[in-house]
CSV table of C-alpha atoms and ligand atoms in Angstrom, one decimal:
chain,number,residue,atom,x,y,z
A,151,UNK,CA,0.0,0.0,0.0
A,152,UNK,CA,1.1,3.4,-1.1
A,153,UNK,CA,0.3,5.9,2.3
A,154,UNK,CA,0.7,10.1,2.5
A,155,UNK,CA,1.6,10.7,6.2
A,156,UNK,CA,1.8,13.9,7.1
A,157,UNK,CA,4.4,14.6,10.3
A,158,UNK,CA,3.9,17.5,12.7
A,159,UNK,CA,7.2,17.8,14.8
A,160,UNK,CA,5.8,20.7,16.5
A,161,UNK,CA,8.5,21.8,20.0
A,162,UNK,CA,11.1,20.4,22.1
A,163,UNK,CA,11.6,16.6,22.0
A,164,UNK,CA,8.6,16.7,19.3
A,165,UNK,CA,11.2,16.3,16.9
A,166,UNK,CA,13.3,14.1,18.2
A,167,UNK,CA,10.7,11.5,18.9
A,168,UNK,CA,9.1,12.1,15.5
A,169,UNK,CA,12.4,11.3,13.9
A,170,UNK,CA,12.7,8.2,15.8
A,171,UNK,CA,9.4,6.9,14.9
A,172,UNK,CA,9.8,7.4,11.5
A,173,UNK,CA,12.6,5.1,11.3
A,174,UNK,CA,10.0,2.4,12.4
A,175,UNK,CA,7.5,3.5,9.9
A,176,UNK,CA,10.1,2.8,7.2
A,177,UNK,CA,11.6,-0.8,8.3
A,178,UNK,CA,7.5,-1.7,9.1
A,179,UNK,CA,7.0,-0.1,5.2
A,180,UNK,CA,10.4,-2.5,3.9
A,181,UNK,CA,8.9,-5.0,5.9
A,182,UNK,CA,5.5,-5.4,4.5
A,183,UNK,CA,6.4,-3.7,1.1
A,184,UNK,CA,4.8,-0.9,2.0
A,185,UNK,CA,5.5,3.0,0.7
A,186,UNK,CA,5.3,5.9,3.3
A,187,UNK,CA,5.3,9.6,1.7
A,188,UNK,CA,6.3,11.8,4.4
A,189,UNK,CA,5.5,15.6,4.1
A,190,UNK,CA,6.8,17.5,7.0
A,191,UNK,CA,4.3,20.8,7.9
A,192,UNK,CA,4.8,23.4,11.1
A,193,UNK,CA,2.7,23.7,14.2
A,194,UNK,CA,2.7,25.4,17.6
A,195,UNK,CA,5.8,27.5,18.9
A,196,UNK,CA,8.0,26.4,15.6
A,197,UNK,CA,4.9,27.9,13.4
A,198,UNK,CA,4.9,31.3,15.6
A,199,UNK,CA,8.0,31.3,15.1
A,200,UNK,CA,8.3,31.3,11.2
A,201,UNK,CA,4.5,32.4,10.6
A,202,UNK,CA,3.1,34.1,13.1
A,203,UNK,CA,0.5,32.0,13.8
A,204,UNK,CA,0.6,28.3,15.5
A,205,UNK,CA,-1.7,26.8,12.8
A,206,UNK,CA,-1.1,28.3,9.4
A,207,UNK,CA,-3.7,27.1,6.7
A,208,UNK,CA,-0.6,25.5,4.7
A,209,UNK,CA,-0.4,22.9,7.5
A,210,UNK,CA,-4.0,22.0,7.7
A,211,UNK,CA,-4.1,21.8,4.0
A,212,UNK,CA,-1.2,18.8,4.0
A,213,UNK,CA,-3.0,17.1,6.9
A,214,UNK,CA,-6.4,16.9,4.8
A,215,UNK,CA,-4.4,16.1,2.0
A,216,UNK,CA,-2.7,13.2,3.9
A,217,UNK,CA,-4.3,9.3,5.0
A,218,UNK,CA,-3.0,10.1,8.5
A,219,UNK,CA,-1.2,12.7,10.3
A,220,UNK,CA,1.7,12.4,13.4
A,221,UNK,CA,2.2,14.8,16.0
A,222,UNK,CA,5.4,15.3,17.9
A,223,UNK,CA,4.1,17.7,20.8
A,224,UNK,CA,3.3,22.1,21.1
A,225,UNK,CA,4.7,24.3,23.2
A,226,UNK,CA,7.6,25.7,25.4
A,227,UNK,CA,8.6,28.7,27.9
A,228,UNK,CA,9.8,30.4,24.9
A,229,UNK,CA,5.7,31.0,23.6
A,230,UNK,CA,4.4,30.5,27.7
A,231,UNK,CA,3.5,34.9,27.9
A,232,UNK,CA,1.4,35.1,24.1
A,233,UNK,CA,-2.0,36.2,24.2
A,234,UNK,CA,-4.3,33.0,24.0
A,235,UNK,CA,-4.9,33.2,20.4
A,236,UNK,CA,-1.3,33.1,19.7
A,237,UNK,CA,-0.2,30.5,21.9
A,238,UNK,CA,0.8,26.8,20.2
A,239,UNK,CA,-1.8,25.1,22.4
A,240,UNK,CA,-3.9,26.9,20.0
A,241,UNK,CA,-2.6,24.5,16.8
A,242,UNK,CA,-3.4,21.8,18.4
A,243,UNK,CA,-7.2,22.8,19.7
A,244,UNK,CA,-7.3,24.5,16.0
A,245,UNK,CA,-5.8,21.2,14.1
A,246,UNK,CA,-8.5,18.8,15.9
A,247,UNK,CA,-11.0,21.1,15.1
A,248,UNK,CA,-10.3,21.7,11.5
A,249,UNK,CA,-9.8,17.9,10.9
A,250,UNK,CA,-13.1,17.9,13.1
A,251,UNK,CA,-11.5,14.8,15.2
A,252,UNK,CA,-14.2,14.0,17.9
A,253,UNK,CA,-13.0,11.2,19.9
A,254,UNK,CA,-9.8,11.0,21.6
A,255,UNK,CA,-8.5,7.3,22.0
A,256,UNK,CA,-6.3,6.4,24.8
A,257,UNK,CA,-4.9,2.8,25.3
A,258,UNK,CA,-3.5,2.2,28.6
A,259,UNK,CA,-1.9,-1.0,28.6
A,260,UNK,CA,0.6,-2.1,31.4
A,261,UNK,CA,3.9,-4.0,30.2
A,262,UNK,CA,4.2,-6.2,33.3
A,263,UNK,CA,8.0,-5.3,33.0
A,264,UNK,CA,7.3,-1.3,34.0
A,265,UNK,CA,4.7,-1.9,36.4
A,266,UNK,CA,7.5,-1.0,39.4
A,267,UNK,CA,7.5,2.0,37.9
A,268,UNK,CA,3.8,2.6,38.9
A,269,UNK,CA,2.8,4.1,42.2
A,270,UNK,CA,0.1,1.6,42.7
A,271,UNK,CA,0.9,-1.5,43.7
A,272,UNK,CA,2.3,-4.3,41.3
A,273,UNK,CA,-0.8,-6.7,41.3
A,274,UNK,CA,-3.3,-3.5,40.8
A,275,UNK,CA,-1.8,-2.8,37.5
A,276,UNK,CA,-0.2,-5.6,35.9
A,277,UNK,CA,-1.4,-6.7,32.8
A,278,UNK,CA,-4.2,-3.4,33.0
A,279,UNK,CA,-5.6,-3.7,29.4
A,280,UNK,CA,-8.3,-0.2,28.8
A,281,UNK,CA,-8.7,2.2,26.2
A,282,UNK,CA,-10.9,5.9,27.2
A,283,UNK,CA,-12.4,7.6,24.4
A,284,UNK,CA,-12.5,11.7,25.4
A,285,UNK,CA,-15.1,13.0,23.1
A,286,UNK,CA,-13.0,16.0,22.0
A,287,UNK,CA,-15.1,18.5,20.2
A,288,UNK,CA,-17.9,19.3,22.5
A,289,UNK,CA,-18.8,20.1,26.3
A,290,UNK,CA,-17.3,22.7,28.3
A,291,UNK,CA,-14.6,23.2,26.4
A,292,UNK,CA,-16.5,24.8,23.3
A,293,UNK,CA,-19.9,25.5,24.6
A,294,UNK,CA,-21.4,29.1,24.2
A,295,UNK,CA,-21.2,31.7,26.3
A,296,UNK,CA,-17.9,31.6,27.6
A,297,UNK,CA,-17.6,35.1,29.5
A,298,UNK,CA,-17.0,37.3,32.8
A,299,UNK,CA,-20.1,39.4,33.4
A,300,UNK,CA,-21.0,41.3,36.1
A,301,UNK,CA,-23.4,39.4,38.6
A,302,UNK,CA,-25.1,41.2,41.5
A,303,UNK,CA,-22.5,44.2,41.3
A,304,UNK,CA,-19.0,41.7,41.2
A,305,UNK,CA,-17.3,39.8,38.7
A,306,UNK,CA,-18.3,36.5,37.5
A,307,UNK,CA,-17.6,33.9,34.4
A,308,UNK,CA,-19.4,31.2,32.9
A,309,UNK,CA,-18.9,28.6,31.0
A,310,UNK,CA,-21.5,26.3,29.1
A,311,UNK,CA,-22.0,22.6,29.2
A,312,UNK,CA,-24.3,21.1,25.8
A,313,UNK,CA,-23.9,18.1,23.6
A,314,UNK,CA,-26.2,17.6,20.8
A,315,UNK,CA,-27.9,14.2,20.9
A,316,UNK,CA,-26.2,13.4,17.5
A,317,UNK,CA,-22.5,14.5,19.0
A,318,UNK,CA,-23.1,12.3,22.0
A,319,UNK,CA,-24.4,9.1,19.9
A,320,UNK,CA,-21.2,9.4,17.7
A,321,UNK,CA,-18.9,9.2,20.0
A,322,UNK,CA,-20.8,6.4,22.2
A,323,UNK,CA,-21.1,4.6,18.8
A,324,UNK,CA,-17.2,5.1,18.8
A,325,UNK,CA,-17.0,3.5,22.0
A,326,UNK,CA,-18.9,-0.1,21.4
A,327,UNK,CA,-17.1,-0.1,17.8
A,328,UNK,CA,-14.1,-1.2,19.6
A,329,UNK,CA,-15.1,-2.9,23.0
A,330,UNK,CA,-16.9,-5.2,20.0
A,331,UNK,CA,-13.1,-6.0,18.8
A,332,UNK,CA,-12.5,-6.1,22.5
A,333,UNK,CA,-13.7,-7.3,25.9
A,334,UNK,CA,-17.1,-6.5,24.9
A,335,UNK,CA,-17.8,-4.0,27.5
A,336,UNK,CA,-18.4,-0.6,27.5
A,337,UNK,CA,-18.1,1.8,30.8
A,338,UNK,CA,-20.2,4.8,30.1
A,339,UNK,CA,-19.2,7.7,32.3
A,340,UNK,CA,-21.3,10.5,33.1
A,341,UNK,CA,-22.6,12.5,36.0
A,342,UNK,CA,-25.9,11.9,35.7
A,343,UNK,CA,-27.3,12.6,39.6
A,344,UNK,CA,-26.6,16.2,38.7
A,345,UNK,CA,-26.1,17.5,34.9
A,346,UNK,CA,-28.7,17.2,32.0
A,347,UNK,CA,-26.1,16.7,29.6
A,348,UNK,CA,-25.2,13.9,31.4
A,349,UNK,CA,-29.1,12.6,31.3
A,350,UNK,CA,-29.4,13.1,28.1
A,351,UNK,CA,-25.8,11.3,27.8
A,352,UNK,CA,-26.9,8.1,29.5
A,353,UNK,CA,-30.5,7.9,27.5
A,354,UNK,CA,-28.5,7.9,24.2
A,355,UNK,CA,-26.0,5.1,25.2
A,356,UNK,CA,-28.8,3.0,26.3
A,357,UNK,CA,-30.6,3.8,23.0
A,358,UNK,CA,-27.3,3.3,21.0
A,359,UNK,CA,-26.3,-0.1,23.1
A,360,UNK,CA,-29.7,-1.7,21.4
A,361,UNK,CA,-27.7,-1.7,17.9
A,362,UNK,CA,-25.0,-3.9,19.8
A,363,UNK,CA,-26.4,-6.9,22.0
A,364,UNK,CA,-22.4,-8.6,22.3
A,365,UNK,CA,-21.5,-5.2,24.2
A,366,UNK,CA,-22.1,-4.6,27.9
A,367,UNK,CA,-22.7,-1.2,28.5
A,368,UNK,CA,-22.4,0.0,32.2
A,369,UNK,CA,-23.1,3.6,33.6
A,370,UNK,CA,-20.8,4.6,35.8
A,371,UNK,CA,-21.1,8.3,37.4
A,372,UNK,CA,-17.4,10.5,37.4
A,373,UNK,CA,-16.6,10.3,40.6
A,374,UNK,CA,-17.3,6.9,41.3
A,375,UNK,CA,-14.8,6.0,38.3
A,376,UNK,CA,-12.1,8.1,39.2
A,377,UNK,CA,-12.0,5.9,42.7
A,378,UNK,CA,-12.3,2.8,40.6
A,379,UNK,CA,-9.8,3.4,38.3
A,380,UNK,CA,-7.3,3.6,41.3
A,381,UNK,CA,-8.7,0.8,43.1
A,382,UNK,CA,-9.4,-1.8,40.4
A,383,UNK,CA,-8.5,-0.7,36.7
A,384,UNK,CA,-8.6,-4.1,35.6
A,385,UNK,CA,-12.4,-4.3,35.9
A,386,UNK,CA,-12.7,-1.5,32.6
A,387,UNK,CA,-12.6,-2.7,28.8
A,388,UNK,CA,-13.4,0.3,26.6
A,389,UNK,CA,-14.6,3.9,28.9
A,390,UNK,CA,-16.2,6.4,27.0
A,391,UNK,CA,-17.0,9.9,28.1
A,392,UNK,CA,-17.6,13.4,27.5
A,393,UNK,CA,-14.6,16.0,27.0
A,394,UNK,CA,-13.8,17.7,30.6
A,395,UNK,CA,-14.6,14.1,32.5
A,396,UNK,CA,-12.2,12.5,29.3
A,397,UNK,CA,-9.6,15.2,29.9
A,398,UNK,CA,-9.3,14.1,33.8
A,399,UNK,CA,-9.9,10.7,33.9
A,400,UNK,CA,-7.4,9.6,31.0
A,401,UNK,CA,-4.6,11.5,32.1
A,402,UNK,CA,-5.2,9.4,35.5
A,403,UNK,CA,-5.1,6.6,34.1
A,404,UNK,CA,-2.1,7.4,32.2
A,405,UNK,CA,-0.4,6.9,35.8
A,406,UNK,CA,-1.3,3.2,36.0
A,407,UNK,CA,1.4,2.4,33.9
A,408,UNK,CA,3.7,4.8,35.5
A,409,UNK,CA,5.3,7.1,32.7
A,410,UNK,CA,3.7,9.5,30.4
A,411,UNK,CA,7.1,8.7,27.6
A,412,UNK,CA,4.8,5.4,27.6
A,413,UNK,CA,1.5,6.5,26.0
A,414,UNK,CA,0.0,7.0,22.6
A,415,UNK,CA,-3.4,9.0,21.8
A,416,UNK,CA,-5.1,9.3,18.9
A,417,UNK,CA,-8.3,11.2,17.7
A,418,UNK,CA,-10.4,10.3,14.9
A,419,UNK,CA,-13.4,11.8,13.2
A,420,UNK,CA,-15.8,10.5,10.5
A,421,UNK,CA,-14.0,11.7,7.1
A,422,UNK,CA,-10.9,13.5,7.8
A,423,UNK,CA,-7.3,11.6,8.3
A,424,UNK,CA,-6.8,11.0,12.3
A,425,UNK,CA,-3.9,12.7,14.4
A,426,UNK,CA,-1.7,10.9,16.3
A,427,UNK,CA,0.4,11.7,19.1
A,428,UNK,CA,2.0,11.2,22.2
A,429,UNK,CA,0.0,11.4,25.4
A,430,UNK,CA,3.4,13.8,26.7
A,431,UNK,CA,4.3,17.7,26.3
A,432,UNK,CA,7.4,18.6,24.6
A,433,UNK,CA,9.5,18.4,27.7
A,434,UNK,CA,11.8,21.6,27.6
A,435,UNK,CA,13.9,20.4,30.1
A,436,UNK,CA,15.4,17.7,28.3
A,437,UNK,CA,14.5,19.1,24.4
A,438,UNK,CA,17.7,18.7,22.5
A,439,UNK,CA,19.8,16.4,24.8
A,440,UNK,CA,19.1,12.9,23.3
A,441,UNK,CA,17.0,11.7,25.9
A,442,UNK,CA,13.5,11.8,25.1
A,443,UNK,CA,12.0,8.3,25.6
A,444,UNK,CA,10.1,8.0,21.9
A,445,UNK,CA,7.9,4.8,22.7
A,446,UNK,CA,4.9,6.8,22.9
A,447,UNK,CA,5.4,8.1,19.9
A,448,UNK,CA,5.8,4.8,18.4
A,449,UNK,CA,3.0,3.2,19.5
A,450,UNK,CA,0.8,6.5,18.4
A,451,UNK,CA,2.2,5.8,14.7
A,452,UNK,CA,1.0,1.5,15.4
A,453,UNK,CA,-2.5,3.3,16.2
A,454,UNK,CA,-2.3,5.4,12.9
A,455,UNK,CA,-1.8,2.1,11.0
A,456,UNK,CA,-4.3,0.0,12.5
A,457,UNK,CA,-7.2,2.5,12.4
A,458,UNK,CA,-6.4,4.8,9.2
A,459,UNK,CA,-4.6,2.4,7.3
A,460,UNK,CA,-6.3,-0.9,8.4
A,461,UNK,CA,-2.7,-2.4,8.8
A,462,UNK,CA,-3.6,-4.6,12.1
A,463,UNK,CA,-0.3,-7.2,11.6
A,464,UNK,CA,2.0,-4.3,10.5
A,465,UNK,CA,0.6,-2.5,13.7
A,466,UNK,CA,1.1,-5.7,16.2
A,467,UNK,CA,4.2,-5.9,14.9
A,468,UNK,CA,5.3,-2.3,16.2
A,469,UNK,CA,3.7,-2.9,19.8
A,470,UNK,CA,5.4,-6.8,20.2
A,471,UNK,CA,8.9,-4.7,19.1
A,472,UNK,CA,7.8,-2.1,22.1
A,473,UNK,CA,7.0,-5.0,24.0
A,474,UNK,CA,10.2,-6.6,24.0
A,475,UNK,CA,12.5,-4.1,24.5
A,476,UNK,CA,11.0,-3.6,27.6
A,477,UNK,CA,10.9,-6.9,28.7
A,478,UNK,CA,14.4,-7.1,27.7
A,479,UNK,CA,14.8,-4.2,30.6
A,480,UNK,CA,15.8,-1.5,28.0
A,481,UNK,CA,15.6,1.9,29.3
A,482,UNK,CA,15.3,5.5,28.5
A,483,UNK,CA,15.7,8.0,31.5
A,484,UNK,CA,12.3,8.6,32.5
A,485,UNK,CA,11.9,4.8,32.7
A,486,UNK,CA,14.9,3.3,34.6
A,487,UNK,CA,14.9,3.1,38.2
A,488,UNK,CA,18.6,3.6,40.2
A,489,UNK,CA,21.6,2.2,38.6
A,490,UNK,CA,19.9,0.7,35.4
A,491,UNK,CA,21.6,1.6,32.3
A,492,UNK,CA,20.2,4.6,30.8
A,493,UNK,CA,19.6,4.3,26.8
A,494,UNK,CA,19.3,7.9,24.7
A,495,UNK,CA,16.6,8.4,21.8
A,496,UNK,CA,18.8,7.0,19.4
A,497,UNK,CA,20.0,3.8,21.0
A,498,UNK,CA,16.2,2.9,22.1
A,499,UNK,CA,15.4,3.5,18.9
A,500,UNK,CA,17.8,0.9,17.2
A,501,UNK,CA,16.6,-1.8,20.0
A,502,UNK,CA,13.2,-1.8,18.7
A,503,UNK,CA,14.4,-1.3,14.7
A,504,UNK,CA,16.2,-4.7,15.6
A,505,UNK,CA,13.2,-6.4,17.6
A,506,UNK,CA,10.8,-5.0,14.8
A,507,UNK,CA,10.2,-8.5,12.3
B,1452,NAD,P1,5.7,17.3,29.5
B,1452,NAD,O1,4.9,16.1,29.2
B,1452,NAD,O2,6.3,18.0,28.4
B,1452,NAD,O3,6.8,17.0,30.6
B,1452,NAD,C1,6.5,16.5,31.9
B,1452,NAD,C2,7.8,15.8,32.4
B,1452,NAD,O4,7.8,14.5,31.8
B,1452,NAD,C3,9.1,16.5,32.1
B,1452,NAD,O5,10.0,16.3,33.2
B,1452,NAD,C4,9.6,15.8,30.9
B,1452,NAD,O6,11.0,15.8,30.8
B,1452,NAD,C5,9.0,14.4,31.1
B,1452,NAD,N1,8.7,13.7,29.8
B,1452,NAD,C6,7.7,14.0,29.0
B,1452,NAD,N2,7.7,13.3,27.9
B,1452,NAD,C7,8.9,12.5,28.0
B,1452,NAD,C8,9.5,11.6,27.1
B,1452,NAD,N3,9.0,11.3,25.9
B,1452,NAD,N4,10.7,11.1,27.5
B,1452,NAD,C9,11.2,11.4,28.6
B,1452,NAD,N5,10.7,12.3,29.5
B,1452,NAD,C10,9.5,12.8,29.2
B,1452,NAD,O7,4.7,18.3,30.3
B,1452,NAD,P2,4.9,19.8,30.8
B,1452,NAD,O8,6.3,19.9,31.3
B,1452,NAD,O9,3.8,20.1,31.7
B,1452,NAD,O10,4.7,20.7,29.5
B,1452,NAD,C11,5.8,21.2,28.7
B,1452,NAD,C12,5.2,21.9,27.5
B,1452,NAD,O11,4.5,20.9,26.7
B,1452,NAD,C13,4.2,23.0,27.9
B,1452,NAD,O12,4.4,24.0,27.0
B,1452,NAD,C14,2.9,22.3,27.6
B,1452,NAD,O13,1.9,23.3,27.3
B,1452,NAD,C15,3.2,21.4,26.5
B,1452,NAD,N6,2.3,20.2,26.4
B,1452,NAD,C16,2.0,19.9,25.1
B,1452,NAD,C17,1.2,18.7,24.9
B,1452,NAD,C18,0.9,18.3,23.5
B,1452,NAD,O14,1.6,18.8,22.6
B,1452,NAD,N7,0.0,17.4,23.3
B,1452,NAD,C19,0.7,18.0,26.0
B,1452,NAD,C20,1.1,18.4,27.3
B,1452,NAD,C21,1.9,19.5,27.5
């Protein structure tokens, strides 16, 4: 298969990681005979920096013009005091938005090798197998108005909470798509004690769950699943949510498996190619040093081939290559505990190029 991937280094260890991962792309294209087309567009700080504007129309031309699109990470002290329209967080809201990407998919899987590096206990967390799906375009986030106003003579903001019916069955549709491939369960989290959205929410997922009688859809309310995903993360398959709930609960679950250079995301929407990324920022502290740990960027591009490119071997393949390294106690900084050897970007990289078959 012949593939246009556009690649979005974006700030700091974006690049580096990027780089890395591409070097897997191409043995996984030599591999499988496979051709990858790279075209290489700006985003965040690096756009400000040469246009003015962290999402210039150039770049989210190439991404529609593209089967799938990779995403180092935005952002750095050197953009932290621009006004909020200016600021490279801006690309990256403004790139899911023009791709309209509305679910978020992040797999937390623990490699029973890491789980030491967890602060929950080993037998909480080994072997933790879930995926959440943030819906990403709606909620809080985008809901109108979003103000200050003056209320009973002092100042006040507000912000607005709606889903349309038809954005909330998408998304949930989303969800029992893959807990069918799955577990066959579904978690659906909402906070429906309290918040109409959240009524609305559940009603919709019940309606949607009669299209799929191998699922088995739970309601769970927010709180109740942040304590659960602590206390028992093995009990969730597939958890599916609205945006601001999402945005919490995944990056708490990104701690079950005890390093955020360990996760992949990706967001999808109905037409346009998907993004995918590392769960991570661009890490300023270490940008430019060698060290970044670029698994999670890795297993972001295994996500772009499975669900863009319907490459599910070429895709394993990646993950068993993560997989082994590990277990083979390979280690980048942010990984290795006291007096384990320390690999840099490019060293990890070449372990998994020679465990990738
Ligand atoms: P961060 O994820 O960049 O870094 C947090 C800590 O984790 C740092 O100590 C960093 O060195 C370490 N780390 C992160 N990824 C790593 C990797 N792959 N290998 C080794 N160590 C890694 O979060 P932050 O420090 O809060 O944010 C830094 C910048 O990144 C900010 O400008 C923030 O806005 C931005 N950010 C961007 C994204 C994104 O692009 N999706 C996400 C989060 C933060």
């Amino acid at each position: 298969m012949n593939k246009k991937i556009t690649v979005l280094p974006g700030d700091g260890i974006g690049a580096e990681v990027v780089e890395a991962t591409i070097k897997v792309l191409d043995k996984v294209a030599s591999l499988y005979d496979h051709q990858f087309e790279y075209k290489f567009a700006d985003i965040g700080g690096t756009a400000i920096d040469k246009h003015d504007n962290p999402l210039p129309q150039e770049t989210v031309d190439t991404c529609r013009s593209s089967d799938g699109v990779l995403l180092g990470a935005v952002g750095g002290p050197k953009w932290d005091n621009l006004p909020g329209n200016k600021r490279p967080e801006k690309g990256l809201l403004g790139i899911r938005k023009a791709l309209n990407l509305f679910a978020n998919l992040r797999p937390v899987t623990g490699h029973e090798s890491m789980t030491d590096s967890s602060t929950l206990r080993k037998e909480v967390v080994d072997n933790v197998d879930l995926m959440i799906i943030r819906e990403l375009t709606g909620g809080l986030y985008f809901g109108e108005p979003q103000e200050r106003r003056e209320v009973d003579g002092e100042e006040a903001a507000v912000d607005t909470l709606q889903y349309k019916k038809s954005e909330i069955e998408r998304i949930v549709r989303q969800g029992f798509e893959l807990a069918k491939v799955r577990r066959k369960k579904l978690t659906s989290v909402d906070k429906a004690n309290v918040l109409e959205s959240s009524r609305l929410w559940r009603e919709t997922a019940i309606e949607v769950a009669k299209d799929y009688p191998e699922v088995e859809l739970e309601h769970m309310l927010v709180d109740n699943a942040a304590m659960q995903l602590i206390r028992d993360p093995k009990q969730f398959d597939v958890v599916v949510t609205e945006n601001m709930f999402g945005d919490i609960l995944s990056d708490e679950a990104s701690m079950l498996t005890g390093s955020l250079g360990m996760l992949p995301s990706a967001s999808i929407g109905s037409e346009a190619p998907g993004l995918y990324e590392p769960v991570h920022g661009s890490a300023p502290d270490i940008a430019g040093e060698g060290k970044a740990n670029p698994l999670a960027t890795m297993a972001s591009a295994a996500m772009m081939l499975k669900y863009s490119f319907g490459m599910h071997n070429e895709a394993a393949s990646i993950d068993t290559a993560i997989s082994s390294v590990l277990t083979n106690g390979h280690r980048t900084g942010d990984i290795a505990k006291d007096g384990e050897k320390i690999l840099s970007t490019n060293e990890m990289t070449d372990k998994v190029l020679e465990a990738l078959k």
